[in-house]
Short mmCIF file of C-alpha atoms and ligand atoms in Angstrom, two decimals:
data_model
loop_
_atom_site.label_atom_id
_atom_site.label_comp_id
_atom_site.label_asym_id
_atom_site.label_seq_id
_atom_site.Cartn_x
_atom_site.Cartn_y
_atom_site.Cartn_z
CA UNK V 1 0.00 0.00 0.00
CA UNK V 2 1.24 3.41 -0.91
CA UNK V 3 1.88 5.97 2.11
CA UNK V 4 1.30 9.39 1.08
CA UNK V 5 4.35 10.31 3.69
CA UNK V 6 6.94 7.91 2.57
CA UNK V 7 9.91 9.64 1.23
CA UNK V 8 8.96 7.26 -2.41
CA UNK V 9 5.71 8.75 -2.53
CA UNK V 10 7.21 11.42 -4.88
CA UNK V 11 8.30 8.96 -7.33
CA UNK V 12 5.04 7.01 -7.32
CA UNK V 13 2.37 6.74 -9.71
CA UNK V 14 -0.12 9.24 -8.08
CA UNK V 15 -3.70 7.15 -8.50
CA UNK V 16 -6.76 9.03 -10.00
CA UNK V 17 -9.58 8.98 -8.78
CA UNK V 18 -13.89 9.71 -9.20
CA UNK V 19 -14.84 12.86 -7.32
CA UNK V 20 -18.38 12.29 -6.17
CA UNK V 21 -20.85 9.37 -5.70
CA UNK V 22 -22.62 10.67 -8.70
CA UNK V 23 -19.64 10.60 -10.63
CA UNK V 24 -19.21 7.39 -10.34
CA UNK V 25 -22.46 5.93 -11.21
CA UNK V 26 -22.93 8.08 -14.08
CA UNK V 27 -19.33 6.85 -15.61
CA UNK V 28 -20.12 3.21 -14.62
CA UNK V 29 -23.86 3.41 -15.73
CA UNK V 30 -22.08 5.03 -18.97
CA UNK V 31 -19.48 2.47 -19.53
CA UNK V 32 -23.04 -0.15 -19.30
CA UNK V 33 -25.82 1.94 -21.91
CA UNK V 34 -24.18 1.72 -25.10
CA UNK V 35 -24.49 0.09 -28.55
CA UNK V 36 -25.72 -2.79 -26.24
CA UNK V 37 -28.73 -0.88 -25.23
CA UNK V 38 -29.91 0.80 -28.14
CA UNK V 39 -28.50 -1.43 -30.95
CA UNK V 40 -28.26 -4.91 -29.82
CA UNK V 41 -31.10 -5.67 -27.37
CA UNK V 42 -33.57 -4.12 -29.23
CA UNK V 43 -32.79 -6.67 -32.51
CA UNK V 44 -32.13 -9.76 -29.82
CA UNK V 45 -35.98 -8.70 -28.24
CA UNK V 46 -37.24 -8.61 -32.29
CA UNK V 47 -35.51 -11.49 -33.17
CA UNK V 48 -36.12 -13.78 -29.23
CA UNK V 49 -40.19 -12.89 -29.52
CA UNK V 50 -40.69 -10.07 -27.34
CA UNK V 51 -41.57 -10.16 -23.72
CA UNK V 52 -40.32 -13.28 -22.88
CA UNK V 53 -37.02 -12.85 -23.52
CA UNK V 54 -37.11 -9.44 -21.78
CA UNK V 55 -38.41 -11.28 -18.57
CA UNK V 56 -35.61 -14.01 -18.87
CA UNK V 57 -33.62 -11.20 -19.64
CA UNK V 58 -34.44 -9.26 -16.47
CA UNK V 59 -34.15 -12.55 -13.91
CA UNK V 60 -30.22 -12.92 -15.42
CA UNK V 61 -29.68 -8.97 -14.67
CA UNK V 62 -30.92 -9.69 -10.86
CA UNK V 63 -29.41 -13.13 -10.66
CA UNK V 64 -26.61 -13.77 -12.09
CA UNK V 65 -25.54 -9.76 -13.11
CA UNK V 66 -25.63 -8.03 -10.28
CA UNK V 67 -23.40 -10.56 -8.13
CA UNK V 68 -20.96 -10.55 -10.80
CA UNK V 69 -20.95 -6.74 -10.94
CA UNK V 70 -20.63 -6.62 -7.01
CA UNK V 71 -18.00 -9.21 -7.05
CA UNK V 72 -16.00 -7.21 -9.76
CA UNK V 73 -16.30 -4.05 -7.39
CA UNK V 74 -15.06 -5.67 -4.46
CA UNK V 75 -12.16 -6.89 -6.13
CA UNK V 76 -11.21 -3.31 -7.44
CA UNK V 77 -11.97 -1.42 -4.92
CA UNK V 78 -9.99 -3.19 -2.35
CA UNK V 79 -7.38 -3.85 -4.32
CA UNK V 80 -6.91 -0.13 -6.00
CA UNK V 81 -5.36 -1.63 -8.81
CA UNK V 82 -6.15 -2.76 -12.22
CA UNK V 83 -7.31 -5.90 -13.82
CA UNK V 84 -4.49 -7.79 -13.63
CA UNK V 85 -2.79 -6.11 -10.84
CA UNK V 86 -6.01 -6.42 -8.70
CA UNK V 87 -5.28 -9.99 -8.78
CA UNK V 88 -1.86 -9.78 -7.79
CA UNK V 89 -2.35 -8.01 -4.69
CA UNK V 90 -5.23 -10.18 -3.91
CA UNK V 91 -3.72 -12.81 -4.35
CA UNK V 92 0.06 -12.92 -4.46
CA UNK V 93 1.77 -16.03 -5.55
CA UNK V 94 -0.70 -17.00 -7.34
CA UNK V 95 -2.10 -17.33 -11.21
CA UNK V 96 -5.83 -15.64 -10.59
CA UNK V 97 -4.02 -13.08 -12.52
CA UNK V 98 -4.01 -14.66 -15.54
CA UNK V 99 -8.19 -13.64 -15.49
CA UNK V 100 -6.92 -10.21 -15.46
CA UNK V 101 -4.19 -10.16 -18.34
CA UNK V 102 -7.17 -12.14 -20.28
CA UNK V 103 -9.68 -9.25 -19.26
CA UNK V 104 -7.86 -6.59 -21.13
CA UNK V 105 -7.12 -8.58 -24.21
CA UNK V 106 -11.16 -9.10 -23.85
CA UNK V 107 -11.15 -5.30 -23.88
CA UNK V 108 -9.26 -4.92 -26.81
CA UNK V 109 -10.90 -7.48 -28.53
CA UNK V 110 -14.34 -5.59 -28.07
CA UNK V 111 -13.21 -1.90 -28.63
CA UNK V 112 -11.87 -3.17 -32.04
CA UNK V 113 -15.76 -4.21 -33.28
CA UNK V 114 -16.75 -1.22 -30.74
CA UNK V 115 -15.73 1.28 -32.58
CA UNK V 116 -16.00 0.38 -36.25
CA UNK V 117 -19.85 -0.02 -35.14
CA UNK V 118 -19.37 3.50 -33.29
CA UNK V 119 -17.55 4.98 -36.56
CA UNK V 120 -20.81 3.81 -38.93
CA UNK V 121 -22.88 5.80 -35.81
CA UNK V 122 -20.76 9.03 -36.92
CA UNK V 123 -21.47 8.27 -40.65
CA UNK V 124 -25.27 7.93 -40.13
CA UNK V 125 -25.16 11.01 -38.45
CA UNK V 126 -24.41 12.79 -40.81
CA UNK V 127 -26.40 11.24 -43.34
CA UNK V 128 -29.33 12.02 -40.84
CA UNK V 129 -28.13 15.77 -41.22
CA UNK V 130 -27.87 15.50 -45.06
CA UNK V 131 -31.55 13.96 -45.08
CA UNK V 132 -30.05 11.18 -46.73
CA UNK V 133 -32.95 8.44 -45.43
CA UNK V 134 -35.51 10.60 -47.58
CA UNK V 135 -33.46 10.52 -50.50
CA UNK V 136 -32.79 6.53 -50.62
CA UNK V 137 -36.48 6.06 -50.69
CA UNK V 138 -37.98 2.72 -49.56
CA UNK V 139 -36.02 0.11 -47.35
CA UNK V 140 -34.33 -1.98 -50.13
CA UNK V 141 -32.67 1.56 -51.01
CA UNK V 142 -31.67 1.85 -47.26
CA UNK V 143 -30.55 -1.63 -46.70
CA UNK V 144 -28.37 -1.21 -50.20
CA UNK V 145 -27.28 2.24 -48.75
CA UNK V 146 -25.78 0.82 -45.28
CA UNK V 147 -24.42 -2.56 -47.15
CA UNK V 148 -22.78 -0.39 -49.91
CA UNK V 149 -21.09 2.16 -46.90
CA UNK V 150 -20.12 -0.75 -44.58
CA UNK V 151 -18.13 -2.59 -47.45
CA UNK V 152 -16.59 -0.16 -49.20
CA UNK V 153 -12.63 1.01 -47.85
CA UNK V 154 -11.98 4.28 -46.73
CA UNK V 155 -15.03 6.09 -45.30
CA UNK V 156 -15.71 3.23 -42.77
CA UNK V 157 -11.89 3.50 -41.93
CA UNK V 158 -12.39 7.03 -41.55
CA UNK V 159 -14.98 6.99 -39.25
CA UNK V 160 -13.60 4.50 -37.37
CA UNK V 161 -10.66 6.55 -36.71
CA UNK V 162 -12.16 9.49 -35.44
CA UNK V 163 -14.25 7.84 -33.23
CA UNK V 164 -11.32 6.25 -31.40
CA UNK V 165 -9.82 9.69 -31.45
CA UNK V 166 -12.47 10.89 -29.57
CA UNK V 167 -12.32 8.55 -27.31
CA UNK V 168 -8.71 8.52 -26.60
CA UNK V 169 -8.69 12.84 -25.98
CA UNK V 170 -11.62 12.10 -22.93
CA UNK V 171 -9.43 9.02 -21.69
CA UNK V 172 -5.82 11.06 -22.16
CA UNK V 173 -7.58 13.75 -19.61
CA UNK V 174 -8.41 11.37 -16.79
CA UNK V 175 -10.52 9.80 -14.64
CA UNK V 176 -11.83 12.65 -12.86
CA UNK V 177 -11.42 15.06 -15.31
CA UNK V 178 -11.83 12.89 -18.41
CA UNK V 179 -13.99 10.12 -18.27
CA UNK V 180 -16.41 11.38 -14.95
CA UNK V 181 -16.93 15.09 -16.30
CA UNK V 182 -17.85 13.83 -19.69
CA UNK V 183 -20.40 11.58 -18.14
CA UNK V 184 -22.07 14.01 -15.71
CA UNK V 185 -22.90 16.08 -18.70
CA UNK V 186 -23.63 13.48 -21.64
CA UNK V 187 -25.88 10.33 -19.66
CA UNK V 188 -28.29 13.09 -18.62
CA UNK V 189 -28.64 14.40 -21.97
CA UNK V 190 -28.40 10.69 -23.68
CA UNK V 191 -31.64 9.99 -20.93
CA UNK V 192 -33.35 12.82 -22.06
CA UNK V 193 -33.21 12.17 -26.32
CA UNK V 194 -34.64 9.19 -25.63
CA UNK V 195 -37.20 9.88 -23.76
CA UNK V 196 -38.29 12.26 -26.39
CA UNK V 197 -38.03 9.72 -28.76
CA UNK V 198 -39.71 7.06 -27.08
CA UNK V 199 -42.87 9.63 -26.46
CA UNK V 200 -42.71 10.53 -30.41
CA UNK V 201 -42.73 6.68 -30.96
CA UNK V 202 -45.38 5.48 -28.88
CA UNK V 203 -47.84 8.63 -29.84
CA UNK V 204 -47.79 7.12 -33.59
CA UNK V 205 -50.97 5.46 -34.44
CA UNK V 206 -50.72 1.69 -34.44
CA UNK V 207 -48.13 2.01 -31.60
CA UNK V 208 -50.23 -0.88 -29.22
CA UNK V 209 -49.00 -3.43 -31.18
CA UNK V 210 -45.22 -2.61 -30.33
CA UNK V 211 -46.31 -1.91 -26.77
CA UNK V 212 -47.53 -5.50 -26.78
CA UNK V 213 -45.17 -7.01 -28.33
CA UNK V 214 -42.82 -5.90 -25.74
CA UNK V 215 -45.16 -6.83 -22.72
CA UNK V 216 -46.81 -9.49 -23.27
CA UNK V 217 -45.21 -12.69 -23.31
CA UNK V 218 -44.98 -15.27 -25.68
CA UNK V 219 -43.41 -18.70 -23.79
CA UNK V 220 -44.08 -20.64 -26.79
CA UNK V 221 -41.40 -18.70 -28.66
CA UNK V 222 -38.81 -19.16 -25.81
CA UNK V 223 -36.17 -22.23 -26.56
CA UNK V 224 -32.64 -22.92 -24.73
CA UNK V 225 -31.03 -19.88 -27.59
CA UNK V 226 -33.36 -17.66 -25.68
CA UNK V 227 -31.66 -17.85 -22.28
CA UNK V 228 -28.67 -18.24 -23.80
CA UNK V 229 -28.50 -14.75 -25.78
CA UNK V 230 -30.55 -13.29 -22.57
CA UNK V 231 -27.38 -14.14 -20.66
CA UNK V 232 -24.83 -13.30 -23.03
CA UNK V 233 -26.56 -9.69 -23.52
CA UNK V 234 -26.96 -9.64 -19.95
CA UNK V 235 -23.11 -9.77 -19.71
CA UNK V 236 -22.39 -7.40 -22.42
CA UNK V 237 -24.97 -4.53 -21.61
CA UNK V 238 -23.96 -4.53 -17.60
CA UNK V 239 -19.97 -4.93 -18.88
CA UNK V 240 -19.12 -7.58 -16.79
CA UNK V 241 -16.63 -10.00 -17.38
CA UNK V 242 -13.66 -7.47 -18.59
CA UNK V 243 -12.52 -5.96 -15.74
CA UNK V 244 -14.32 -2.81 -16.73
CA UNK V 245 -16.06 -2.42 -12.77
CA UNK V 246 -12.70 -4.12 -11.58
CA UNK V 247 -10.77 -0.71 -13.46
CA UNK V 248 -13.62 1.83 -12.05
CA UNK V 249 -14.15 0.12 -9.00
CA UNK V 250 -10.06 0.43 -7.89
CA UNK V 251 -11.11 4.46 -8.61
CA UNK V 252 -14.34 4.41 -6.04
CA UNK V 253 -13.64 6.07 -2.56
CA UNK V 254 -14.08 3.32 0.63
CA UNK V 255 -16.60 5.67 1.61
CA UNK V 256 -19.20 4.55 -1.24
CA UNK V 257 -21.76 1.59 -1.20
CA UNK V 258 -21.23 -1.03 -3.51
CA UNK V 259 -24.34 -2.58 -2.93
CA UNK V 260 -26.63 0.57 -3.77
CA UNK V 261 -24.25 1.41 -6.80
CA UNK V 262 -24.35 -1.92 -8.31
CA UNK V 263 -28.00 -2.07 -8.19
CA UNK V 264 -28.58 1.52 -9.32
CA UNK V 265 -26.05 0.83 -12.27
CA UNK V 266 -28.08 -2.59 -12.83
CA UNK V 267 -31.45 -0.53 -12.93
CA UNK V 268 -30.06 2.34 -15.09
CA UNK V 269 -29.16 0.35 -17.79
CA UNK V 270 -32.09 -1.78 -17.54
CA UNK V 271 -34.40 0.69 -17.34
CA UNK V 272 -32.57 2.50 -20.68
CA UNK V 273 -32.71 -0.21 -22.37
CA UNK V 274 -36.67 -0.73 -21.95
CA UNK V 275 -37.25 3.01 -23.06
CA UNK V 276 -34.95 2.41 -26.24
CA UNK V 277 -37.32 -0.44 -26.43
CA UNK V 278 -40.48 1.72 -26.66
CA UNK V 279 -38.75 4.24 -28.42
CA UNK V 280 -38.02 1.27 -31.07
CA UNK V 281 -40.88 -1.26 -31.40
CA UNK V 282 -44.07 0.78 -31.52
CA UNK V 283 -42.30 2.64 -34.54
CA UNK V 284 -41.62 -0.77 -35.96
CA UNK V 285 -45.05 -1.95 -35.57
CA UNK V 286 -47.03 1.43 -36.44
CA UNK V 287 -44.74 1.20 -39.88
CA UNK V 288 -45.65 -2.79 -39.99
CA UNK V 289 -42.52 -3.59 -40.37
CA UNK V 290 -41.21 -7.62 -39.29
CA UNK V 291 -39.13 -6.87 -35.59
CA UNK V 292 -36.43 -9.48 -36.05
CA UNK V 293 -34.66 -7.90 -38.59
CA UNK V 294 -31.42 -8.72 -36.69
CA UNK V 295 -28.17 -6.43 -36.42
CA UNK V 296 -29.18 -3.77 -39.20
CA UNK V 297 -32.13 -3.14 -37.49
CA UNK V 298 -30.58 0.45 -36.41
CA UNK V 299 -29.12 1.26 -39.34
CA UNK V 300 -31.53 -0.70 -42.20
CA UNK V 301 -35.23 -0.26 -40.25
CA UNK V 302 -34.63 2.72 -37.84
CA UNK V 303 -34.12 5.16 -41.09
CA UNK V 304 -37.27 3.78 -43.36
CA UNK V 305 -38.82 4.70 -40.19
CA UNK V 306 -37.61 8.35 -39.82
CA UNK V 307 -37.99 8.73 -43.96
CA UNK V 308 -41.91 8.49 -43.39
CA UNK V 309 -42.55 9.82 -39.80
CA UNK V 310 -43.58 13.35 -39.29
CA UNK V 311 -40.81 15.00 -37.70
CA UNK V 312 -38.40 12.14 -38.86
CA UNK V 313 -35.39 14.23 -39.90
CA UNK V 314 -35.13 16.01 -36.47
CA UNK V 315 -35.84 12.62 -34.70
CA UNK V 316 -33.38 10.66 -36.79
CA UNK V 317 -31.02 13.30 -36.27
CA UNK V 318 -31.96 13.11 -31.95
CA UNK V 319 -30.73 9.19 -32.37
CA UNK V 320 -28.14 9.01 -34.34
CA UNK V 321 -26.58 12.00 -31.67
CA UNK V 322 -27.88 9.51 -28.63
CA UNK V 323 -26.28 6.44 -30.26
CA UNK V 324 -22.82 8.38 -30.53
CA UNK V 325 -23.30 9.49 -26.73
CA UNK V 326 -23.94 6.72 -25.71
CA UNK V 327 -21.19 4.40 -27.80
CA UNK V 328 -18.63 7.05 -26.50
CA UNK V 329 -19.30 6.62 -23.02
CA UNK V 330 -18.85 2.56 -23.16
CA UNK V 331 -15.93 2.85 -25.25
CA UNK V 332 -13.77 5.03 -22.66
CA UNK V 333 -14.51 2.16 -20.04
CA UNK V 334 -12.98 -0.64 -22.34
CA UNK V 335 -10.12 2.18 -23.37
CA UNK V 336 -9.10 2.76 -19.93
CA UNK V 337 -9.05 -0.84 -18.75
CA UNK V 338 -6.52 -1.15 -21.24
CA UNK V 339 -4.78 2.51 -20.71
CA UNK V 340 -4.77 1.85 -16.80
CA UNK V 341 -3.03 -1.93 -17.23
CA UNK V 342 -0.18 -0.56 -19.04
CA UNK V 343 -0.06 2.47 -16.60
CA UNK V 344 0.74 0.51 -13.86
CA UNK V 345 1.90 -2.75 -15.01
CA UNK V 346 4.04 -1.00 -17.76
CA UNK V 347 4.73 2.26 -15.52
CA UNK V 348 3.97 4.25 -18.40
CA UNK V 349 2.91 7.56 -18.60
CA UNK V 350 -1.06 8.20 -19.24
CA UNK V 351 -0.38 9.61 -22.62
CA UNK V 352 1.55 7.19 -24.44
CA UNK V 353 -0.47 4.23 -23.14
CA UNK V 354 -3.37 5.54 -24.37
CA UNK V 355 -1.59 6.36 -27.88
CA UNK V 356 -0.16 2.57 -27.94
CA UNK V 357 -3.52 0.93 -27.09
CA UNK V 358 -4.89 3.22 -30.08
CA UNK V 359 -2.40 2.13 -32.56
CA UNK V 360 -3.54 -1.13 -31.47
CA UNK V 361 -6.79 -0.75 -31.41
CA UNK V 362 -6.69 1.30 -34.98
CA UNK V 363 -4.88 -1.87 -36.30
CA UNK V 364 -7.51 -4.48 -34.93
CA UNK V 365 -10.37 -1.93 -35.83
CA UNK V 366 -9.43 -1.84 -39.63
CA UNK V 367 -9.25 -6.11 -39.97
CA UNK V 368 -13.00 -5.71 -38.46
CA UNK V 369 -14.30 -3.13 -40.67
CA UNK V 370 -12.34 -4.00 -43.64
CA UNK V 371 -14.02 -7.30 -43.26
CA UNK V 372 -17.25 -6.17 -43.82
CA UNK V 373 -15.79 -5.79 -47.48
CA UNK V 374 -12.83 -6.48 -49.05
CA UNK V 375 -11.61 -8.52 -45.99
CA UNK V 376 -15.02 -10.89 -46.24
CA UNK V 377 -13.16 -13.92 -47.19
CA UNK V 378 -10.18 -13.92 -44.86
CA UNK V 379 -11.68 -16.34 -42.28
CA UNK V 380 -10.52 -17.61 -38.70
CA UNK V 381 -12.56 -21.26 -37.83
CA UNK V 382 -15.03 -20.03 -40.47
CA UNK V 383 -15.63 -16.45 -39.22
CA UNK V 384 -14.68 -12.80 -40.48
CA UNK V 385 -12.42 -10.72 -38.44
CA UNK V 386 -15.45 -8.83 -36.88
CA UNK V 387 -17.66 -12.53 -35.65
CA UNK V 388 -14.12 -13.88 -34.50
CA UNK V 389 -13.82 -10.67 -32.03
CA UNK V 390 -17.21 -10.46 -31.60
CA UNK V 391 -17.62 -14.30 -30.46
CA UNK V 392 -13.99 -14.51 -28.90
CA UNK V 393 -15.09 -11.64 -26.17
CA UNK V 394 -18.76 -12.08 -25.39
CA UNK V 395 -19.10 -16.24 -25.81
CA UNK V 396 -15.70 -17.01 -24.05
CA UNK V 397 -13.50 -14.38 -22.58
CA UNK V 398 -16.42 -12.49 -20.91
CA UNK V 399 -18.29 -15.60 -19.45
CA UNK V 400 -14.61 -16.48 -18.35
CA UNK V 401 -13.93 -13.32 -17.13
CA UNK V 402 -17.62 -13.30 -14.34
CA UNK V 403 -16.51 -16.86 -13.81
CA UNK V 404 -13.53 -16.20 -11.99
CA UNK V 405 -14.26 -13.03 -10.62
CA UNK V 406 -17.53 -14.87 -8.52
CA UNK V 407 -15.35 -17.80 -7.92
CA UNK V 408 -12.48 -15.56 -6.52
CA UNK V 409 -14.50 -13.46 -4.51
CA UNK V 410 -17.02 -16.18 -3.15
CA UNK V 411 -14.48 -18.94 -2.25
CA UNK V 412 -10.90 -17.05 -2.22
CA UNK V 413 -11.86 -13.97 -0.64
CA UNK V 414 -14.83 -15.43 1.77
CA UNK V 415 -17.90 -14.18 3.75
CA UNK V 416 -15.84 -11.82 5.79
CA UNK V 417 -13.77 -9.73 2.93
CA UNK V 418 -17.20 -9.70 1.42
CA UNK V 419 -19.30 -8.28 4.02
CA UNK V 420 -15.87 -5.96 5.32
CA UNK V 421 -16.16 -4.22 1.49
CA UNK V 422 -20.53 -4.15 1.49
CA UNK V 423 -20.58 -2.54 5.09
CA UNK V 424 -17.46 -0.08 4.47
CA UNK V 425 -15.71 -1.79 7.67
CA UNK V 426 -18.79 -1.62 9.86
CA UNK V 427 -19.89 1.81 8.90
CA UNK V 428 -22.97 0.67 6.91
CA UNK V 429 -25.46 -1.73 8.20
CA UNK V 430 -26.20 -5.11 6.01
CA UNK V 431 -29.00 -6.95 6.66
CA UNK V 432 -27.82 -10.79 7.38
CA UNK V 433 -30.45 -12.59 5.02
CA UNK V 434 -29.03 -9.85 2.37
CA UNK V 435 -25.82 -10.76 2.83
CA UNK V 436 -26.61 -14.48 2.97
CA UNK V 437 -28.27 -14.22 -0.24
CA UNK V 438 -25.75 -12.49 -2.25
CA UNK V 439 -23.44 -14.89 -0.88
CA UNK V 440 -25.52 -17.49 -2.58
CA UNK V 441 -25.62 -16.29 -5.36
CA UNK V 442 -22.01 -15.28 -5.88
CA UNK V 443 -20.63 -18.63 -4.64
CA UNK V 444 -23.55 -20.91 -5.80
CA UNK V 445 -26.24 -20.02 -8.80
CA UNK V 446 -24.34 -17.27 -10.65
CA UNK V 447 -21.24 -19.84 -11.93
CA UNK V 448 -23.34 -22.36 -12.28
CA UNK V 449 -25.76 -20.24 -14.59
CA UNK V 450 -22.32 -19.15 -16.36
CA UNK V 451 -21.32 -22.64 -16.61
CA UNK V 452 -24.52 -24.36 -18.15
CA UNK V 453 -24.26 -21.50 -20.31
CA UNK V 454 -20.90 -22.24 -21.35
CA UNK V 455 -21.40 -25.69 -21.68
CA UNK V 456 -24.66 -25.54 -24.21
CA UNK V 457 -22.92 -23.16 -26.27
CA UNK V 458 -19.64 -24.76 -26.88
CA UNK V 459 -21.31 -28.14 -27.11
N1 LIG S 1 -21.99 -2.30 -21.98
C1 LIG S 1 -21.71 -1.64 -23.21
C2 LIG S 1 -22.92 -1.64 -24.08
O1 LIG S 1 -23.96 -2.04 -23.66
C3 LIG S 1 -20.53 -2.21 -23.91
C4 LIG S 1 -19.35 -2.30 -23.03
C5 LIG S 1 -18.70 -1.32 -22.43
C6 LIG S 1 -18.74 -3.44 -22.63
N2 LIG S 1 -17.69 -1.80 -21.66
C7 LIG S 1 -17.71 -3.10 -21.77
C8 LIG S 1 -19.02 -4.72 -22.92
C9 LIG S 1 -16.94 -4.06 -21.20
C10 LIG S 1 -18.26 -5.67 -22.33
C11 LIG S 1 -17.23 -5.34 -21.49
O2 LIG S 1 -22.86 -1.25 -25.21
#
């Protein structure tokens, strides 16, 4: 442990740090809404039959999510290091550590798809500022106008490169002054656009239909893929799994409650991700267009729908500017896991790690989006650069990655660590069923929901 009056102190790395408690849920509810929210669960509800995967969905965000988040934050937060060094000073001696070096590959791996996706979110922009949706007419002209932009070379490249730009200058500036200022101001105003949206959306005539689709469930559509993508999207919306609340959490004050944050976090990105659900599906179903139009249902659907709704330039222009928000915010979370590993295990200064893992991260970026086109046939066990990273991170590193951190926490670290880091030391009061139940669930139900998971997908 560093001592602030130790004649070293000088020398040392000088730790950085959130400044308030709601600083620190905005950046960690940040780092969770994201592409996940407003571009993958909507298609995964369209293409999973509506409400019934959203109530699956929901149990695995109580159950299984929130442990895993908790367990994360303990390990961080007592440990004030990063991923891998976390485990190191948990554990010395030991290999747990290993889960941490693997948690910022799993970073990298996910920032490279990240922010091609994120660069196409700049692009549409500006098409929704040109009024480009209008122009391309009906949806086979959209769906030829987002195939023929995400294959060609250089404007995908270049869009992909200023997004990671971005993110790098609000990284390069710090926690506190970086990453938690940018947050206080943008989740706010990313909460607010899509509110407005969702009340444009479900004001449309023929809106019930999408409002029922989403509530009302259907078990007879549910099979075992249901729970499985439930849990997988679980995983990636609540960024578990890649040392993402492990990096935050080591910059949370011993004064804060983990509990209450990890549950507000849980909620905030649940609850986001059910208004970009009604800001999504009655629009869908007023237009009568099929939900499960999988992954280009953002960029194919969403824009047929703003060509014909009244007010559809301004609101296309709202979410495209909300799905940029809210991409940025995630992506500095997976950009400092990375930046803060080679800080400290490196010792090298903020600037140039965050240069280094863009270089990276620019390299890795263009094999993804260059194999949306000219790339498509330069396969890895039968997938393109993009479903390699895609399937590499969320089916194995992240389920890998909660895995050990519940394991670690529940049986290496033990009931007292645990309830030492819930009650702050004594100073807030647990109640013992509580405590008994999350102890359950870290220890008992949420790896063995990880592992049947595991084992029906990879078998
Ligand atoms: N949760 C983000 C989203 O929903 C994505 C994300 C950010 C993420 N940080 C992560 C996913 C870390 C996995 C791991 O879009």
């Amino acid at each position: 442990m560093k001592d602030a009056n130790s004649p070293h102190a000088a020398h040392e790395h000088q730790r950085d740090s959130f400044g308030s408690s709601f600083g620190v849920l905005v950046a960690l509810a940040g780092s969770a809404v994201g592409l996940g929210n407003l571009w993958r669960f909507p298609y995964l509800v369209g293409e999973n039959g509506g409400a019934a995967f959203i109530l699956i969905y929901l149990g695995f965000v109580l159950l299984v999510g929130v442990p895993i988040m908790m367990s994360e934050f303990i390990i961080g937060r007592r440990s004030q290091a990063n991923a891998r060094g976390a485990f190191k000073k948990l554990a010395p001696g030991s290999l747990w550590y290993v889960s941490g070096t693997l948690a910022v590959l799993c970073c990298l791996l996910i920032l490279s798809f990240y922010s091609v996706v994120g660069g196409w979110g700049i692009e549409y922009l500006f098409k929704a500022f040109r009024f480009d949706f209008t122009r391309a007419g009906d949806s086979a002209g959209l769906s030829t106008l987002f195939s023929d932009f995400a294959s060609s070379t250089w404007r995908p490249l270049v869009c992909h490169t200023v997004f990671l730009l971005l993110s790098g200058l609000i990284v390069i500036l710090g926690v506190k002054n970086g990453i938690e200022k940018f947050s206080k101001v943008m989740m706010p105003v990313l909460f607010l656009i899509i509110i407005v949206i969702a009340i444009r959306s479900l004001t449309l005539p023929g809106a019930g239909a999408g409002i029922d689709y989403l509530f009302h469930p259907d078990w007879s559509k549910v099979t075992a893929n249901t729970y499985l993508a439930a849990l997988g999207q679980a995983f990636f919306s609540l960024s578990l799994g890649s040392g993402m609340v492990i990096t935050y959490g080591s910059y949370v004050s011993k004064k804060e409650n983990i509990t209450a944050i990890s549950a507000k976090t849980a909620a905030a990105d649940t609850l986001f991700a059910l208004i970009a659900g009604c800001a999504i599906m009655p629009a869908v179903f007023a237009f009568g267009i099929s939900p499960g139009e999988g992954p280009g249902l953002v960029f194919i659907t969403l824009p047929h729908i703003f060509s014909q709704l009244p007010l559809g330039g301004f609101i296309a222009i709202l979410f495209f500017v909300a799905l940029l928000l809210a991409a940025l915010t995630s992506s500095i979370s997976l950009l400092e896991v990375i930046a803060a590993f080679c800080i400290e295990e490196f010792k090298m200064k903020r600037f140039w790690a965050v240069m280094l893992t863009l270089f990276v991260l620019w390299v890795l970026g263009c094999l993804c989006s260059l194999s949306q086109g000219v790339l498509a046939d330069w396969k890895i066990f039968g997938r393109n650069f993009f479903d390699l990273f895609d399937f590499l991170s969320a089916n194995v590193l992240m389920l890998l990655g909660g895995l050990v951190a519940v394991v670690f926490v529940g049986w290496k670290l033990g009931r007292t660590v645990i309830h030492d880091e819930l009650t702050n030391s004594g100073a807030l009061k647990i109640p013992v069923w509580l405590l008994d139940t999350l102890l359950f669930l870290i220890r008992f139900l949420a790896p063995a929901a990880i592992a049947v998971i595991a084992i029906f997908q990879w078998v």
